[in-house]
Tab-separated table of C-alpha atoms in Angstrom:
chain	number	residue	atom	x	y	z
Q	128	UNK	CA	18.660	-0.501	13.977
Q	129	UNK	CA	21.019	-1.494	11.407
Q	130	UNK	CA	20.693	-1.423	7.923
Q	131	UNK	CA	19.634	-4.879	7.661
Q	132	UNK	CA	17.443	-4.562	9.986
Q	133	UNK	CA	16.047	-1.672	8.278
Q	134	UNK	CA	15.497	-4.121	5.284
Q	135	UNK	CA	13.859	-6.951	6.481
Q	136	UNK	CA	11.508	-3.802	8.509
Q	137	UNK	CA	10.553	-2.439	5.549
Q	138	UNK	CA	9.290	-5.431	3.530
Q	139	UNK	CA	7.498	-6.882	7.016
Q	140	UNK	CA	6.037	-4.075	7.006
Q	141	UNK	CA	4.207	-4.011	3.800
Q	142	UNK	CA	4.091	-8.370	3.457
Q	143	UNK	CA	2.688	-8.631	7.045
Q	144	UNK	CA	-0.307	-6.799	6.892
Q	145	UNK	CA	-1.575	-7.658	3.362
Q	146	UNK	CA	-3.184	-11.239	4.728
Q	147	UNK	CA	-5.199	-9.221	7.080
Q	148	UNK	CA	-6.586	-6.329	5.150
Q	149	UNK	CA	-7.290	-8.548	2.388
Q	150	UNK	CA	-9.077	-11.053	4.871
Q	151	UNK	CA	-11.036	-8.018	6.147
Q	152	UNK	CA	-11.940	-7.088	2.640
Q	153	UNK	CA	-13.902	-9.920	1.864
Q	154	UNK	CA	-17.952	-8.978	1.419
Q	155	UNK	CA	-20.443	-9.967	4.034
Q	156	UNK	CA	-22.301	-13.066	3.400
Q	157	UNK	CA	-25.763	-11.863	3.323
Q	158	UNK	CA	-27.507	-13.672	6.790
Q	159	UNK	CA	-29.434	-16.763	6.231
Q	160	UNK	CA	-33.242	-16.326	7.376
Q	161	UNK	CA	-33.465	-18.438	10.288
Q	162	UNK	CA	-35.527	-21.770	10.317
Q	163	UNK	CA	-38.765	-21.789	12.457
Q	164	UNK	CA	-39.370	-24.842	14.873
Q	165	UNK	CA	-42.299	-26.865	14.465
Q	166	UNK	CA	-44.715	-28.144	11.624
Q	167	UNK	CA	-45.175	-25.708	8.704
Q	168	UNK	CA	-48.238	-24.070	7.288
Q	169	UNK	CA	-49.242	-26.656	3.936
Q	170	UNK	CA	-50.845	-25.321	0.950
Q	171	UNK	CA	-54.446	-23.250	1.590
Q	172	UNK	CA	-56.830	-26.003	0.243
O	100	UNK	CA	4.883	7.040	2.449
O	101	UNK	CA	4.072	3.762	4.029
O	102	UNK	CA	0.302	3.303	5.335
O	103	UNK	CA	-0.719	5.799	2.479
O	104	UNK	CA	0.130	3.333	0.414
O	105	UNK	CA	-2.305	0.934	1.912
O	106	UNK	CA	-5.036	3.394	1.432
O	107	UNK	CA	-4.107	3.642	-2.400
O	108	UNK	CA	-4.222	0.292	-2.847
O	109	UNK	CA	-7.810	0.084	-1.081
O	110	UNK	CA	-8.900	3.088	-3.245
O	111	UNK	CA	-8.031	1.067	-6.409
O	112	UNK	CA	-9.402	-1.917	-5.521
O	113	UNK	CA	-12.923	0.364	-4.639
O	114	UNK	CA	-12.897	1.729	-8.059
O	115	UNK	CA	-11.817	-1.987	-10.141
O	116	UNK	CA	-13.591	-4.699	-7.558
O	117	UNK	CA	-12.432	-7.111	-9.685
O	118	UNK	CA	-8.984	-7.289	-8.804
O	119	UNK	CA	-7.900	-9.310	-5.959
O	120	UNK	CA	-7.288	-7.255	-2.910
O	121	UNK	CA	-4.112	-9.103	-1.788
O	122	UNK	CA	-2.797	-8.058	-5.665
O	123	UNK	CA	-3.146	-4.703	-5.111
O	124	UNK	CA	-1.707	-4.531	-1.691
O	125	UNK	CA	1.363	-6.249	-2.428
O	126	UNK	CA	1.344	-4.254	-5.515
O	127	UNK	CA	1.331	-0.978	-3.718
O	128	UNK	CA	4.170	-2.340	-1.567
O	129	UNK	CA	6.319	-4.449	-4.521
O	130	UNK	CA	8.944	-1.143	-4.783
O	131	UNK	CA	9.334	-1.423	-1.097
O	132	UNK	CA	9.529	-5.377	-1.337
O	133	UNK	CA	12.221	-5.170	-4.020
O	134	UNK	CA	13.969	-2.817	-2.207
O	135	UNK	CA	14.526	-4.867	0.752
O	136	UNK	CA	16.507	-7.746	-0.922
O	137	UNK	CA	18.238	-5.088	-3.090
O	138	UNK	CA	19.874	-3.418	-0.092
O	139	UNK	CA	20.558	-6.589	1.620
O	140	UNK	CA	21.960	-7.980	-1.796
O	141	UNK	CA	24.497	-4.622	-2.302
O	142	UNK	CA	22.243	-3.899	-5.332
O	143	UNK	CA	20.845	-0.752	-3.310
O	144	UNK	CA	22.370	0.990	-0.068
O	145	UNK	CA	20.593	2.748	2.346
O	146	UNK	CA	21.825	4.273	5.807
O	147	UNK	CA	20.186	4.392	9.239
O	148	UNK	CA	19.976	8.084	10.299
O	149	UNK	CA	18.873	8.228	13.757
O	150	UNK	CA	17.370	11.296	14.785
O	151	UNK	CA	17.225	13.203	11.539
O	152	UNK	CA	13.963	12.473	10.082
O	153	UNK	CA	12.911	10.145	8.754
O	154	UNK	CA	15.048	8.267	10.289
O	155	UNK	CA	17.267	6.665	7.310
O	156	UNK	CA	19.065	7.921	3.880
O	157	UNK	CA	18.415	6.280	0.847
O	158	UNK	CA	21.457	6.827	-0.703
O	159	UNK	CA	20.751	4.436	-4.403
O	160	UNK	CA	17.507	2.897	-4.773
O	161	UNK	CA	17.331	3.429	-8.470
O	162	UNK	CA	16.605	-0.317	-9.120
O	163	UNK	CA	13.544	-0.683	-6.812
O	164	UNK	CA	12.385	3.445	-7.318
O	165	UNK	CA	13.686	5.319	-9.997
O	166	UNK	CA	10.895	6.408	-12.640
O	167	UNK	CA	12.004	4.187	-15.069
O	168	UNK	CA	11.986	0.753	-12.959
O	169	UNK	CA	9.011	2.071	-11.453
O	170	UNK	CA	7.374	1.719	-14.493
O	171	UNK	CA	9.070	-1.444	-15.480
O	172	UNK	CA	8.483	-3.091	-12.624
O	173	UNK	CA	4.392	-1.887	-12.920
O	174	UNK	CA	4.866	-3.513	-16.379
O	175	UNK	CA	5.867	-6.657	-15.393
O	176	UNK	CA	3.015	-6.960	-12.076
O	177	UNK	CA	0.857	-6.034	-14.621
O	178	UNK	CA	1.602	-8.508	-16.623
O	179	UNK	CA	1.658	-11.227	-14.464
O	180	UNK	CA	-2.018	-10.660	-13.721
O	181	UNK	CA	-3.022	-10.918	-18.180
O	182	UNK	CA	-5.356	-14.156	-17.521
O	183	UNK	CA	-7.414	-11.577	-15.226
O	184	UNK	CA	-8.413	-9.137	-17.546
O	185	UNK	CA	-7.002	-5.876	-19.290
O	186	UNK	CA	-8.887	-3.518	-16.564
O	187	UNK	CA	-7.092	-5.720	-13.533
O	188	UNK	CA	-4.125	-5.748	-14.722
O	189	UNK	CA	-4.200	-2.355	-15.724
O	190	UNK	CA	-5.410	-1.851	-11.756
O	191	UNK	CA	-2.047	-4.124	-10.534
O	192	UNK	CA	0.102	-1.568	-12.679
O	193	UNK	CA	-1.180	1.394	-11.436
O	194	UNK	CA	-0.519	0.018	-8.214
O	195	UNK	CA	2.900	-0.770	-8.515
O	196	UNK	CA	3.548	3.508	-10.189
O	197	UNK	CA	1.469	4.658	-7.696
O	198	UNK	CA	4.009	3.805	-5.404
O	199	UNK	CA	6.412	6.221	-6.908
O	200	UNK	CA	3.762	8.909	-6.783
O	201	UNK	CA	2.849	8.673	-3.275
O	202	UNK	CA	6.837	8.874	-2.489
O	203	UNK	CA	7.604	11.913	-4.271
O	204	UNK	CA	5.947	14.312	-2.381
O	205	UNK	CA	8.164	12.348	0.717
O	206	UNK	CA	11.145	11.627	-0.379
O	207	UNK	CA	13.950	13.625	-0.545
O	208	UNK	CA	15.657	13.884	-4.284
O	209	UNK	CA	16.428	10.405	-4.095
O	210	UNK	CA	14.072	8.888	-6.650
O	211	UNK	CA	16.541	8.920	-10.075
O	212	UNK	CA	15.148	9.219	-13.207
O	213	UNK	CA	16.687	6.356	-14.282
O	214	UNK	CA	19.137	3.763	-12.911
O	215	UNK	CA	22.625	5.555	-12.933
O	216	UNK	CA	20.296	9.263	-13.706
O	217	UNK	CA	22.574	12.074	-12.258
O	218	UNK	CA	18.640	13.858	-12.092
O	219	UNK	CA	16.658	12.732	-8.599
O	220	UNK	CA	13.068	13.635	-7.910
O	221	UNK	CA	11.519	14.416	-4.441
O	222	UNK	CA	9.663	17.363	-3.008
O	223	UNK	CA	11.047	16.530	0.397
O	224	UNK	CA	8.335	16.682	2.999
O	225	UNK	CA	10.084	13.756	5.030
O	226	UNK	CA	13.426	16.547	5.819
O	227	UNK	CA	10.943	19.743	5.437
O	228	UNK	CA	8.407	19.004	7.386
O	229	UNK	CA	10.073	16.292	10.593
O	230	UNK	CA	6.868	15.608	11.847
O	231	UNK	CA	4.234	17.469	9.642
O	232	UNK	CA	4.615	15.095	6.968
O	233	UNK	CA	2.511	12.605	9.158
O	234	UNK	CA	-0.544	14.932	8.829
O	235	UNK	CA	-0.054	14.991	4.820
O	236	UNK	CA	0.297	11.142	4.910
O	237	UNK	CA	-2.882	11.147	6.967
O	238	UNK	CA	-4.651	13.288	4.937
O	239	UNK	CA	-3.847	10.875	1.738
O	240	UNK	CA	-4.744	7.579	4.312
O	241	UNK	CA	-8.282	9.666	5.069
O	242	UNK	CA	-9.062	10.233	1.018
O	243	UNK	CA	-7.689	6.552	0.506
O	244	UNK	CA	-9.784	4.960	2.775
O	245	UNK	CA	-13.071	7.329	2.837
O	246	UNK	CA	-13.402	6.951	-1.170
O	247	UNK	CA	-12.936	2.814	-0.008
O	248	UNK	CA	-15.414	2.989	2.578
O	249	UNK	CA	-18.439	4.797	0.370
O	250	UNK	CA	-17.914	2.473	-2.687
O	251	UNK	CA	-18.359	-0.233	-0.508
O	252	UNK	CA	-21.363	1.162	1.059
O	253	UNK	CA	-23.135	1.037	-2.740
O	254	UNK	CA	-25.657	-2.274	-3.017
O	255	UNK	CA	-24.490	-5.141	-4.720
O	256	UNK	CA	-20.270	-4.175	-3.979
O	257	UNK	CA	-18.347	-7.347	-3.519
O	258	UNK	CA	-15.349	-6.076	-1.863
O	259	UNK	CA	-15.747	-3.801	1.786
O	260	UNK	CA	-17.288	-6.112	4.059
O	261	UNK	CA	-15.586	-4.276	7.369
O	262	UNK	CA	-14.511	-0.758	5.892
O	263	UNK	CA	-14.224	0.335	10.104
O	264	UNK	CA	-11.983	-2.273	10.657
O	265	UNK	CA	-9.780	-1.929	7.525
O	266	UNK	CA	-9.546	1.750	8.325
O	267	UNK	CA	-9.393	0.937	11.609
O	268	UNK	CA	-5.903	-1.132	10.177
O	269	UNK	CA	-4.588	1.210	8.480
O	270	UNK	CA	-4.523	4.044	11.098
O	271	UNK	CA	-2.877	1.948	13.190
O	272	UNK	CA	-0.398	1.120	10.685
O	273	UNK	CA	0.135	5.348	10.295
O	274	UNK	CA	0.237	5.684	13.903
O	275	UNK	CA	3.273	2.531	14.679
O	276	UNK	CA	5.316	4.833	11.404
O	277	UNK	CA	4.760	8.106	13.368
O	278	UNK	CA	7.633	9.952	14.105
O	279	UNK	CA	6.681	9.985	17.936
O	280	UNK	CA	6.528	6.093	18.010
O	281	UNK	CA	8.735	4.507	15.007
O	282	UNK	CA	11.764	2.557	16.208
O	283	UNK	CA	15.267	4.401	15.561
């Protein structure tokens, strides 16, 4: 490798994975409840 | 230190959520991303040193790495991140330093004092220790990451969403610098 070469390697190496840890950081969304099918339940009368 | 940077970063952004991740990351890196142009510039030489670890001689890097740009360049991230808050861009600073404090224990006496400093810091471990200082730098990447990994585990965090997978990043990170597998 030359020297140049060790250049550019060096600031891949820290530019390159920054996108990906940050994307990985990112908080969950909490899950949605998931709708039920059919008519619901009205108000007790 | 390369990947143990990473994990600093990550630990820092555990313990001040606030500041954006991809701030501290690049922050942890900026000495290393300044030092790139530098060397390809003439500002900063370096030498490829195959087979004597770790592989290259930093012969001047005082612009990117000596104490005293380390701290002006942590000044000036800082700085750049005002709008945010004190406590972020106190975060991005101590980003940018901790860079110099990870590579000390690595480096060989190559970290000046000052540009131009006849004195050079660096315990060595890189020259000492050929391929033991892997196992320090993992030990740093496993304190990094596990204090990471627990803080995001706490209800209500807003950072953390796939701790496995970020450490799972970083290790591999460690393992494509090892001495066994890094190109020469």
């Amino acid at each position: 490798m030359s020297t140049a070469g060790l250049a550019i390697y060096v600031v891949l190496g820290f530019l390159v994975p920054v996108p990906l840890l940050a994307w990985l950081d990112r908080p969950r969304r909490p899950k949605q409840p998931t709708p039920q099918p059919g008519p619901q339940p009205g108000p007790p009368k | 230190m390369y990947a143990g940077h990473f994990a600093a970063g990550l630990a820092i952004k555990a313990r001040v959520p606030k500041a954006p991740t991809w701030g501290l990351l690049l922050g942890v890196g900026f000495l290393d991303i300044l030092f790139g142009p530098f060397v390809l510039l003439g500002i900063e030489r370096a030498r490829v040193t195959p087979g004597i670890s770790p592989g290259f001689s930093l012969d001047t890097i005082d612009w990117s790495h000596s104490l005293l740009m380390s701290l002006v360049w942590a000044g000036l991230y800082a700085a750049a991140f005002w709008s945010k808050g004190r406590a972020v861009a106190a975060a991005m600073g101590l980003a940018v330093f901790s860079h110099f404090l990870l590579d000390l224990p690595m480096h060989p006496p190559d970290l000046a004092l000052w540009p131009g400093s006849s004195v050079h810091l660096g315990f060595g471990l890189w020259r000492s220790l050929p391929t033991g200082w892997w196992f320090v730098e993992l030990g740093v990447i496993m304190l990094g990451v596990g204090y990471y990994w627990a803080r995001s585990r706490r209800p209500g965090a807003e950072f953390g969403g796939r701790p496995a997978l970020v450490a799972l990043v970083v290790l591999l990170l460690h393992v494509a610098n090892s001495p066994w597998l890094s190109p020469k």
